[in-house]
Amino acid sequence: MNFLPSALEILLGIVLLFGGGELFVAGSSALALLLGIPQIVIGLTVVSLGTSAPELFVSLISTFQDGDAIAVSNVVGSNIFNVMVVLGLSALVVPLRVKSRLVRRDVPLLLGVSMAVWGMASGGRLTWQAGLALLVGTAINLIWEMGTASEYSDEEGDFDEGDRATPAVAAAKLAGGLVLLVLGSQVLVKGATAAAIGLGVTETVIGLTIVSAGTSMPELVTSLVAAYRGKADLAIGNVVGSNLLNQLVILGVCGVFSGEGLLVDPVVISRDMPVMVLTTLALLPILWTRGVVTRLEGGILVGLYVLYLAEQVLSETLTTAQDEFRFVVLVVVLPLVLVFFVWQMLRWRLQRPA
């Protein structure tokens, strides 16, 4: 089967999603500024939701088309990609010095939410009740963020006069962004489904790799630009905020609209959700040791993602080599990474002023 048409559809879908996300953020920000909403609140809500909009529309369209595998794996894969690749590449651009209390509070929250989602899905289905609980959690988190917004007043300034627009222009950008997001989602889901059939792999694998990487492009670009401009808090906060919304909002909305609940692939429950939780757990020593994400740590994260992709490929192609690969990763690679992070934390504690 010719893979080129599917590849072109996937590429077109990613481009449309990227353009739609940019317009959606611009229009939403302009509209919020016209309504007099504080800039810090815009940053905590609109921007994070805007960068997560591609994941939302792709998963929602997949849910409506009975593509639960893509809907769930897209969220899980995006969260893994955001931590390992987005944060890793941003640290490779420039070491990220963490100063924001926002990140230090939201990382433990993200870890708790990730573990809760894993527990909710452990039965093989994310029910509508679980989805509703995630949406309630979204509301609680939003109220908490807005209630403590004054603590981050020194972090304002991500918006300038160029973000302002007339009501008509703001509405046009918002509407145009939504149209592109819907259209891009449909094209990407169609191309991904056809690619899975053509390559003889499951929709879950396509969702965990190609689709999740494509829908995470806004987060990648936003964090790379922020890192280059020296805005480490924005680069890291974008990853943490998007990962929170991916689970609370996207899985919540898809769970509610799924009716009987989202079916979750057993492989995702036993392999990919634990990876998602472990990558979130890895943020704690990275962010709490000297307040810096170094280039070495960023390189380790990117390297671990390469191993993750290799495991995905082996699981669908060279199944005979899969056990040996997992053995090397579990017995050699992961212990070395664990020793490195423990050493980093011990060194930080010894160097920390008494």
mmCIF file of C-alpha atoms in Angstrom:
data_model
loop_
_atom_site.group_PDB
_atom_site.id
_atom_site.type_symbol
_atom_site.label_atom_id
_atom_site.label_comp_id
_atom_site.label_asym_id
_atom_site.label_seq_id
_atom_site.Cartn_x
_atom_site.Cartn_y
_atom_site.Cartn_z
ATOM 1 C CA MET A 1 0.000 0.000 0.000
ATOM 2 C CA ASN A 2 1.274 3.469 -0.956
ATOM 3 C CA PHE A 3 2.097 5.326 2.248
ATOM 4 C CA LEU A 4 2.645 8.723 0.546
ATOM 5 C CA PRO A 5 -1.019 9.913 0.576
ATOM 6 C CA SER A 6 -1.308 9.106 4.296
ATOM 7 C CA ALA A 7 1.991 10.860 5.031
ATOM 8 C CA LEU A 8 0.844 13.949 3.129
ATOM 9 C CA GLU A 9 -2.453 13.954 5.043
ATOM 10 C CA ILE A 10 -0.584 13.711 8.348
ATOM 11 C CA LEU A 11 1.758 16.551 7.350
ATOM 12 C CA LEU A 12 -1.140 18.724 6.134
ATOM 13 C CA GLY A 13 -3.063 18.035 9.320
ATOM 14 C CA ILE A 14 -0.083 19.073 11.472
ATOM 15 C CA VAL A 15 0.357 22.304 9.480
ATOM 16 C CA LEU A 16 -3.343 23.142 9.798
ATOM 17 C CA LEU A 17 -3.277 22.395 13.532
ATOM 18 C CA PHE A 18 -0.212 24.570 14.026
ATOM 19 C CA GLY A 19 -1.773 27.479 12.145
ATOM 20 C CA GLY A 20 -5.083 27.002 13.915
ATOM 21 C CA GLY A 21 -3.403 26.937 17.316
ATOM 22 C CA GLU A 22 -1.533 30.164 16.574
ATOM 23 C CA LEU A 23 -4.717 31.946 15.453
ATOM 24 C CA PHE A 24 -6.664 30.546 18.407
ATOM 25 C CA VAL A 25 -4.118 31.841 20.922
ATOM 26 C CA ALA A 26 -3.890 35.246 19.194
ATOM 27 C CA GLY A 27 -7.656 35.650 18.985
ATOM 28 C CA SER A 28 -8.303 34.428 22.524
ATOM 29 C CA SER A 29 -5.576 36.660 23.969
ATOM 30 C CA ALA A 30 -6.877 39.713 22.115
ATOM 31 C CA LEU A 31 -10.449 39.004 23.203
ATOM 32 C CA ALA A 32 -9.396 38.490 26.816
ATOM 33 C CA LEU A 33 -7.465 41.778 26.795
ATOM 34 C CA LEU A 34 -10.510 43.563 25.338
ATOM 35 C CA LEU A 35 -12.595 42.187 28.217
ATOM 36 C CA GLY A 36 -10.045 43.467 30.738
ATOM 37 C CA ILE A 37 -8.904 40.052 31.975
ATOM 38 C CA PRO A 38 -5.512 40.332 33.742
ATOM 39 C CA GLN A 39 -2.539 39.218 31.650
ATOM 40 C CA ILE A 40 -1.384 36.668 34.236
ATOM 41 C CA VAL A 41 -4.789 34.964 34.096
ATOM 42 C CA ILE A 42 -4.537 34.890 30.289
ATOM 43 C CA GLY A 43 -1.168 33.191 30.566
ATOM 44 C CA LEU A 44 -2.426 30.612 33.039
ATOM 45 C CA THR A 45 -5.491 29.731 30.976
ATOM 46 C CA VAL A 46 -5.647 30.918 27.358
ATOM 47 C CA VAL A 47 -2.056 30.221 26.302
ATOM 48 C CA SER A 48 -1.920 26.767 27.918
ATOM 49 C CA LEU A 49 -5.297 25.872 26.418
ATOM 50 C CA GLY A 50 -4.217 27.246 23.049
ATOM 51 C CA THR A 51 -1.088 25.078 22.886
ATOM 52 C CA SER A 52 -3.202 22.079 23.963
ATOM 53 C CA ALA A 53 -5.955 22.827 21.424
ATOM 54 C CA PRO A 54 -4.550 20.480 18.727
ATOM 55 C CA GLU A 55 -4.544 17.559 21.182
ATOM 56 C CA LEU A 56 -8.091 18.466 22.268
ATOM 57 C CA PHE A 57 -9.547 18.552 18.766
ATOM 58 C CA VAL A 58 -7.699 15.451 17.553
ATOM 59 C CA SER A 59 -8.803 13.402 20.576
ATOM 60 C CA LEU A 60 -12.370 14.751 20.427
ATOM 61 C CA ILE A 61 -12.744 14.029 16.705
ATOM 62 C CA SER A 62 -11.304 10.544 17.300
ATOM 63 C CA THR A 63 -13.818 9.968 20.110
ATOM 64 C CA PHE A 64 -16.739 10.946 17.869
ATOM 65 C CA GLN A 65 -15.404 8.574 15.180
ATOM 66 C CA ASP A 66 -15.022 5.675 17.647
ATOM 67 C CA GLY A 67 -11.244 6.015 17.545
ATOM 68 C CA ASP A 68 -10.663 5.643 21.273
ATOM 69 C CA ALA A 69 -7.147 4.279 20.688
ATOM 70 C CA ILE A 70 -5.965 7.518 19.066
ATOM 71 C CA ALA A 71 -7.910 9.692 21.519
ATOM 72 C CA VAL A 72 -6.171 8.211 24.585
ATOM 73 C CA SER A 73 -2.745 7.462 23.114
ATOM 74 C CA ASN A 74 -2.539 11.005 21.715
ATOM 75 C CA VAL A 75 -2.796 12.460 25.221
ATOM 76 C CA VAL A 76 -0.392 9.957 26.800
ATOM 77 C CA GLY A 77 2.106 10.271 23.946
ATOM 78 C CA SER A 78 1.915 14.079 23.988
ATOM 79 C CA ASN A 79 2.664 14.207 27.712
ATOM 80 C CA ILE A 80 5.683 11.943 27.262
ATOM 81 C CA PHE A 81 6.856 13.982 24.256
ATOM 82 C CA ASN A 82 6.421 17.281 26.121
ATOM 83 C CA VAL A 83 8.665 16.261 29.030
ATOM 84 C CA MET A 84 11.312 14.298 27.167
ATOM 85 C CA VAL A 85 11.567 16.234 23.896
ATOM 86 C CA VAL A 86 10.123 19.714 24.455
ATOM 87 C CA LEU A 87 11.785 20.233 27.833
ATOM 88 C CA GLY A 88 14.909 18.314 26.777
ATOM 89 C CA LEU A 89 15.483 20.305 23.583
ATOM 90 C CA SER A 90 14.736 23.582 25.396
ATOM 91 C CA ALA A 91 17.449 22.766 27.943
ATOM 92 C CA LEU A 92 19.848 21.911 25.120
ATOM 93 C CA VAL A 93 19.254 25.386 23.646
ATOM 94 C CA VAL A 94 20.114 27.041 26.947
ATOM 95 C CA PRO A 95 20.215 25.688 30.540
ATOM 96 C CA LEU A 96 16.867 26.495 32.136
ATOM 97 C CA ARG A 97 17.056 28.250 35.487
ATOM 98 C CA VAL A 98 13.834 27.698 37.404
ATOM 99 C CA LYS A 99 12.663 30.539 39.627
ATOM 100 C CA SER A 100 8.898 30.287 39.438
ATOM 101 C CA ARG A 101 6.873 29.000 42.374
ATOM 102 C CA LEU A 102 4.253 28.093 39.799
ATOM 103 C CA VAL A 103 6.355 25.240 38.458
ATOM 104 C CA ARG A 104 7.355 24.030 41.902
ATOM 105 C CA ARG A 105 3.705 23.768 42.884
ATOM 106 C CA ASP A 106 2.320 22.397 39.639
ATOM 107 C CA VAL A 107 4.851 19.588 39.142
ATOM 108 C CA PRO A 108 3.647 17.669 42.247
ATOM 109 C CA LEU A 109 0.068 18.398 41.134
ATOM 110 C CA LEU A 110 0.836 17.049 37.660
ATOM 111 C CA LEU A 111 2.337 13.910 39.211
ATOM 112 C CA GLY A 112 -0.792 13.378 41.295
ATOM 113 C CA VAL A 113 -3.104 13.866 38.304
ATOM 114 C CA SER A 114 -1.014 11.489 36.151
ATOM 115 C CA MET A 115 -1.212 8.771 38.798
ATOM 116 C CA ALA A 116 -4.955 9.355 39.192
ATOM 117 C CA VAL A 117 -5.540 9.033 35.428
ATOM 118 C CA TRP A 118 -3.508 5.823 35.369
ATOM 119 C CA GLY A 119 -5.622 4.473 38.218
ATOM 120 C CA MET A 120 -8.901 5.528 36.535
ATOM 121 C CA ALA A 121 -7.921 3.794 33.308
ATOM 122 C CA SER A 122 -6.525 0.641 34.935
ATOM 123 C CA GLY A 123 -9.795 -1.206 34.403
ATOM 124 C CA GLY A 124 -9.516 -0.817 30.627
ATOM 125 C CA ARG A 125 -12.044 2.000 30.293
ATOM 126 C CA LEU A 126 -12.051 5.676 31.251
ATOM 127 C CA THR A 127 -15.706 6.090 32.228
ATOM 128 C CA TRP A 128 -17.809 9.213 31.831
ATOM 129 C CA GLN A 129 -17.840 9.513 35.624
ATOM 130 C CA ALA A 130 -14.033 9.618 35.577
ATOM 131 C CA GLY A 131 -14.193 12.218 32.813
ATOM 132 C CA LEU A 132 -16.568 14.319 34.881
ATOM 133 C CA ALA A 133 -14.244 14.047 37.883
ATOM 134 C CA LEU A 134 -11.348 15.294 35.717
ATOM 135 C CA LEU A 135 -13.420 18.291 34.579
ATOM 136 C CA VAL A 136 -14.263 19.091 38.204
ATOM 137 C CA GLY A 137 -10.539 18.930 38.893
ATOM 138 C CA THR A 138 -10.016 21.374 36.018
ATOM 139 C CA ALA A 139 -12.408 23.859 37.613
ATOM 140 C CA ILE A 140 -10.764 23.513 41.030
ATOM 141 C CA ASN A 141 -7.310 23.998 39.536
ATOM 142 C CA LEU A 142 -8.447 27.052 37.553
ATOM 143 C CA ILE A 143 -9.958 28.662 40.653
ATOM 144 C CA TRP A 144 -6.750 27.887 42.546
ATOM 145 C CA GLU A 145 -4.596 29.381 39.778
ATOM 146 C CA MET A 146 -6.661 32.568 39.587
ATOM 147 C CA GLY A 147 -6.808 32.865 43.372
ATOM 148 C CA THR A 148 -3.023 32.786 43.609
ATOM 149 C CA ALA A 149 -2.367 34.835 40.461
ATOM 150 C CA SER A 150 -1.105 37.762 42.541
ATOM 151 C CA GLU A 151 1.853 35.604 43.621
ATOM 152 C CA TYR A 152 3.095 35.656 40.031
ATOM 153 C CA SER A 153 2.628 39.325 39.257
ATOM 154 C CA ASP A 154 6.344 39.590 38.532
ATOM 155 C CA GLU A 155 5.938 37.098 35.705
ATOM 156 C CA GLU A 156 3.610 39.250 33.638
ATOM 157 C CA GLY A 157 4.794 40.687 30.383
ATOM 158 C CA ASP A 158 4.357 37.818 27.954
ATOM 159 C CA PHE A 159 1.859 40.023 26.122
ATOM 160 C CA ASP A 160 2.485 43.427 24.573
ATOM 161 C CA GLU A 161 0.494 45.967 22.617
ATOM 162 C CA GLY A 162 0.830 43.779 19.526
ATOM 163 C CA ASP A 163 -1.527 41.299 21.186
ATOM 164 C CA ARG A 164 -4.332 43.840 21.187
ATOM 165 C CA ALA A 165 -6.831 43.974 18.327
ATOM 166 C CA THR A 166 -10.278 45.301 17.509
ATOM 167 C CA PRO A 167 -13.249 43.103 18.468
ATOM 168 C CA ALA A 168 -13.831 42.188 14.813
ATOM 169 C CA VAL A 169 -10.198 41.146 14.256
ATOM 170 C CA ALA A 170 -10.103 39.195 17.537
ATOM 171 C CA ALA A 171 -13.321 37.367 16.640
ATOM 172 C CA ALA A 172 -12.035 36.626 13.122
ATOM 173 C CA LYS A 173 -8.781 35.163 14.471
ATOM 174 C CA LEU A 174 -10.668 33.070 17.012
ATOM 175 C CA ALA A 175 -13.138 31.758 14.419
ATOM 176 C CA GLY A 176 -10.393 31.109 11.861
ATOM 177 C CA GLY A 177 -8.339 29.258 14.454
ATOM 178 C CA LEU A 178 -11.261 27.035 15.410
ATOM 179 C CA VAL A 179 -11.991 26.207 11.749
ATOM 180 C CA LEU A 180 -8.357 25.261 11.092
ATOM 181 C CA LEU A 181 -8.221 23.197 14.285
ATOM 182 C CA VAL A 182 -11.324 21.207 13.366
ATOM 183 C CA LEU A 183 -10.213 20.717 9.757
ATOM 184 C CA GLY A 184 -6.631 19.856 10.733
ATOM 185 C CA SER A 185 -7.849 17.365 13.324
ATOM 186 C CA GLN A 186 -10.032 15.556 10.794
ATOM 187 C CA VAL A 187 -7.235 15.397 8.216
ATOM 188 C CA LEU A 188 -4.661 14.211 10.755
ATOM 189 C CA VAL A 189 -6.926 11.508 12.227
ATOM 190 C CA LYS A 190 -7.821 10.277 8.737
ATOM 191 C CA GLY A 191 -4.187 10.167 7.664
ATOM 192 C CA ALA A 192 -3.047 8.510 10.898
ATOM 193 C CA THR A 193 -5.723 5.818 10.652
ATOM 194 C CA ALA A 194 -4.813 5.083 7.037
ATOM 195 C CA ALA A 195 -1.116 5.005 7.954
ATOM 196 C CA ALA A 196 -1.749 2.501 10.729
ATOM 197 C CA ILE A 197 -3.599 0.218 8.318
ATOM 198 C CA GLY A 198 -0.965 0.628 5.610
ATOM 199 C CA LEU A 199 1.981 -0.013 7.924
ATOM 200 C CA GLY A 200 0.281 -2.883 9.684
ATOM 201 C CA VAL A 201 0.643 -1.281 13.118
ATOM 202 C CA THR A 202 -2.003 -0.412 15.661
ATOM 203 C CA GLU A 203 -3.692 2.979 15.917
ATOM 204 C CA THR A 204 -2.320 3.119 19.463
ATOM 205 C CA VAL A 205 1.283 3.157 18.210
ATOM 206 C CA ILE A 206 0.483 5.824 15.599
ATOM 207 C CA GLY A 207 -1.232 7.905 18.284
ATOM 208 C CA LEU A 208 1.683 7.526 20.708
ATOM 209 C CA THR A 209 4.261 8.584 18.116
ATOM 210 C CA ILE A 210 3.302 10.457 14.945
ATOM 211 C CA VAL A 211 0.022 12.001 16.116
ATOM 212 C CA SER A 212 1.256 12.983 19.578
ATOM 213 C CA ALA A 213 4.454 14.524 18.179
ATOM 214 C CA GLY A 214 2.442 16.443 15.590
ATOM 215 C CA THR A 215 -0.067 17.840 18.053
ATOM 216 C CA SER A 216 2.787 18.806 20.418
ATOM 217 C CA MET A 217 4.453 21.098 17.854
ATOM 218 C CA PRO A 218 2.910 24.266 19.412
ATOM 219 C CA GLU A 219 4.382 23.355 22.808
ATOM 220 C CA LEU A 220 7.755 22.614 21.191
ATOM 221 C CA VAL A 221 7.936 25.903 19.291
ATOM 222 C CA THR A 222 6.650 27.945 22.248
ATOM 223 C CA SER A 223 9.159 26.458 24.690
ATOM 224 C CA LEU A 224 12.118 26.654 22.299
ATOM 225 C CA VAL A 225 11.444 30.328 21.581
ATOM 226 C CA ALA A 226 10.952 31.034 25.291
ATOM 227 C CA ALA A 227 14.224 29.268 26.146
ATOM 228 C CA TYR A 228 16.102 31.193 23.457
ATOM 229 C CA ARG A 229 14.734 34.460 24.849
ATOM 230 C CA GLY A 230 15.773 33.526 28.375
ATOM 231 C CA LYS A 231 12.240 32.926 29.699
ATOM 232 C CA ALA A 232 12.892 29.609 31.431
ATOM 233 C CA ASP A 233 9.739 29.774 33.549
ATOM 234 C CA LEU A 234 7.591 30.175 30.442
ATOM 235 C CA ALA A 235 9.381 27.290 28.688
ATOM 236 C CA ILE A 236 8.901 24.902 31.620
ATOM 237 C CA GLY A 237 5.524 26.242 32.701
ATOM 238 C CA ASN A 238 4.207 25.670 29.178
ATOM 239 C CA VAL A 239 5.134 21.976 29.395
ATOM 240 C CA VAL A 240 3.695 21.475 32.878
ATOM 241 C CA GLY A 241 0.524 23.485 32.148
ATOM 242 C CA SER A 242 -0.125 21.716 28.853
ATOM 243 C CA ASN A 243 0.377 18.272 30.414
ATOM 244 C CA LEU A 244 -2.101 19.157 33.153
ATOM 245 C CA LEU A 245 -4.707 20.347 30.640
ATOM 246 C CA ASN A 246 -4.114 17.341 28.389
ATOM 247 C CA GLN A 247 -5.281 15.044 31.159
ATOM 248 C CA LEU A 248 -7.801 17.168 33.029
ATOM 249 C CA VAL A 249 -9.538 18.814 30.065
ATOM 250 C CA ILE A 250 -8.978 16.539 27.064
ATOM 251 C CA LEU A 251 -9.493 13.172 28.761
ATOM 252 C CA GLY A 252 -12.271 14.744 30.824
ATOM 253 C CA VAL A 253 -14.178 16.069 27.797
ATOM 254 C CA CYS A 254 -13.581 12.925 25.723
ATOM 255 C CA GLY A 255 -14.624 10.723 28.639
ATOM 256 C CA VAL A 256 -17.898 12.603 29.085
ATOM 257 C CA PHE A 257 -18.737 12.685 25.359
ATOM 258 C CA SER A 258 -17.799 9.032 24.852
ATOM 259 C CA GLY A 259 -21.025 7.917 26.492
ATOM 260 C CA GLU A 260 -19.994 4.479 27.730
ATOM 261 C CA GLY A 261 -16.429 5.596 28.346
ATOM 262 C CA LEU A 262 -13.134 5.581 26.476
ATOM 263 C CA LEU A 263 -11.630 2.176 25.826
ATOM 264 C CA VAL A 264 -7.956 2.100 26.846
ATOM 265 C CA ASP A 265 -5.523 -0.277 25.149
ATOM 266 C CA PRO A 266 -4.064 -2.717 27.729
ATOM 267 C CA VAL A 267 -0.586 -1.939 26.341
ATOM 268 C CA VAL A 268 -1.085 1.746 27.145
ATOM 269 C CA ILE A 269 -2.075 0.850 30.709
ATOM 270 C CA SER A 270 0.836 -1.511 31.307
ATOM 271 C CA ARG A 271 3.586 0.318 29.394
ATOM 272 C CA ASP A 272 2.877 3.909 28.322
ATOM 273 C CA MET A 273 0.986 5.298 31.306
ATOM 274 C CA PRO A 274 3.739 4.118 33.683
ATOM 275 C CA VAL A 275 6.268 5.846 31.393
ATOM 276 C CA MET A 276 4.153 9.016 31.550
ATOM 277 C CA VAL A 277 4.133 8.885 35.363
ATOM 278 C CA LEU A 278 7.872 8.136 35.564
ATOM 279 C CA THR A 279 8.769 11.026 33.231
ATOM 280 C CA THR A 280 6.695 13.356 35.401
ATOM 281 C CA LEU A 281 8.387 11.957 38.501
ATOM 282 C CA ALA A 282 11.770 12.651 36.858
ATOM 283 C CA LEU A 283 10.889 16.356 36.802
ATOM 284 C CA LEU A 284 11.111 16.564 40.600
ATOM 285 C CA PRO A 285 14.880 16.022 41.002
ATOM 286 C CA ILE A 286 15.568 17.946 37.767
ATOM 287 C CA LEU A 287 13.656 21.031 38.878
ATOM 288 C CA TRP A 288 14.594 20.890 42.561
ATOM 289 C CA THR A 289 18.366 20.460 42.221
ATOM 290 C CA ARG A 290 19.942 23.906 42.128
ATOM 291 C CA GLY A 291 16.908 25.188 40.263
ATOM 292 C CA VAL A 292 18.508 24.462 36.878
ATOM 293 C CA VAL A 293 17.710 22.056 34.056
ATOM 294 C CA THR A 294 21.173 21.537 32.565
ATOM 295 C CA ARG A 295 22.113 20.650 28.998
ATOM 296 C CA LEU A 296 23.210 17.216 30.223
ATOM 297 C CA GLU A 297 19.814 16.594 31.809
ATOM 298 C CA GLY A 298 18.116 17.825 28.631
ATOM 299 C CA GLY A 299 20.224 15.459 26.552
ATOM 300 C CA ILE A 300 19.334 12.549 28.834
ATOM 301 C CA LEU A 301 15.627 13.294 28.401
ATOM 302 C CA VAL A 302 15.905 13.384 24.603
ATOM 303 C CA GLY A 303 17.976 10.189 24.644
ATOM 304 C CA LEU A 304 15.360 8.417 26.746
ATOM 305 C CA TYR A 305 12.679 9.430 24.224
ATOM 306 C CA VAL A 306 14.744 7.874 21.435
ATOM 307 C CA LEU A 307 14.810 4.622 23.446
ATOM 308 C CA TYR A 308 11.048 4.914 23.967
ATOM 309 C CA LEU A 309 10.509 5.247 20.202
ATOM 310 C CA ALA A 310 12.819 2.293 19.573
ATOM 311 C CA GLU A 311 10.733 0.155 21.934
ATOM 312 C CA GLN A 312 7.565 1.192 20.053
ATOM 313 C CA VAL A 313 9.089 0.155 16.724
ATOM 314 C CA LEU A 314 10.434 -3.160 18.047
ATOM 315 C CA SER A 315 7.071 -4.037 19.600
ATOM 316 C CA GLU A 316 5.469 -3.882 16.143
ATOM 317 C CA THR A 317 8.279 -5.232 13.943
ATOM 318 C CA LEU A 318 11.150 -7.199 15.526
ATOM 319 C CA THR A 319 9.293 -8.760 18.415
ATOM 320 C CA THR A 320 12.091 -11.306 18.852
ATOM 321 C CA ALA A 321 14.543 -8.520 19.749
ATOM 322 C CA GLN A 322 12.083 -6.721 22.021
ATOM 323 C CA ASP A 323 12.877 -8.749 25.149
ATOM 324 C CA GLU A 324 16.627 -8.235 24.766
ATOM 325 C CA PHE A 325 16.132 -4.507 24.220
ATOM 326 C CA ARG A 326 13.939 -4.175 27.304
ATOM 327 C CA PHE A 327 16.480 -6.128 29.342
ATOM 328 C CA VAL A 328 19.293 -3.729 28.382
ATOM 329 C CA VAL A 329 17.110 -0.688 29.135
ATOM 330 C CA LEU A 330 15.889 -1.984 32.491
ATOM 331 C CA VAL A 331 19.193 -3.466 33.705
ATOM 332 C CA VAL A 332 21.700 -0.970 32.276
ATOM 333 C CA VAL A 333 20.187 2.323 31.072
ATOM 334 C CA LEU A 334 17.573 3.065 33.723
ATOM 335 C CA PRO A 335 19.848 2.241 36.703
ATOM 336 C CA LEU A 336 22.518 4.566 35.262
ATOM 337 C CA VAL A 337 19.954 7.350 34.859
ATOM 338 C CA LEU A 338 18.684 6.763 38.396
ATOM 339 C CA VAL A 339 22.227 6.877 39.797
ATOM 340 C CA PHE A 340 22.839 10.132 37.918
ATOM 341 C CA PHE A 341 19.740 11.840 39.366
ATOM 342 C CA VAL A 342 20.506 10.592 42.889
ATOM 343 C CA TRP A 343 24.057 11.913 42.529
ATOM 344 C CA GLN A 344 22.694 15.256 41.329
ATOM 345 C CA MET A 345 20.377 15.533 44.324
ATOM 346 C CA LEU A 346 23.121 14.568 46.808
ATOM 347 C CA ARG A 347 25.512 17.088 45.288
ATOM 348 C CA TRP A 348 22.837 19.762 45.459
ATOM 349 C CA ARG A 349 22.169 19.027 49.127
ATOM 350 C CA LEU A 350 25.900 19.145 49.970
ATOM 351 C CA GLN A 351 26.392 22.434 48.120
ATOM 352 C CA ARG A 352 23.221 24.041 49.495
ATOM 353 C CA PRO A 353 23.932 26.692 52.186
ATOM 354 C CA ALA A 354 23.139 25.522 55.685
#
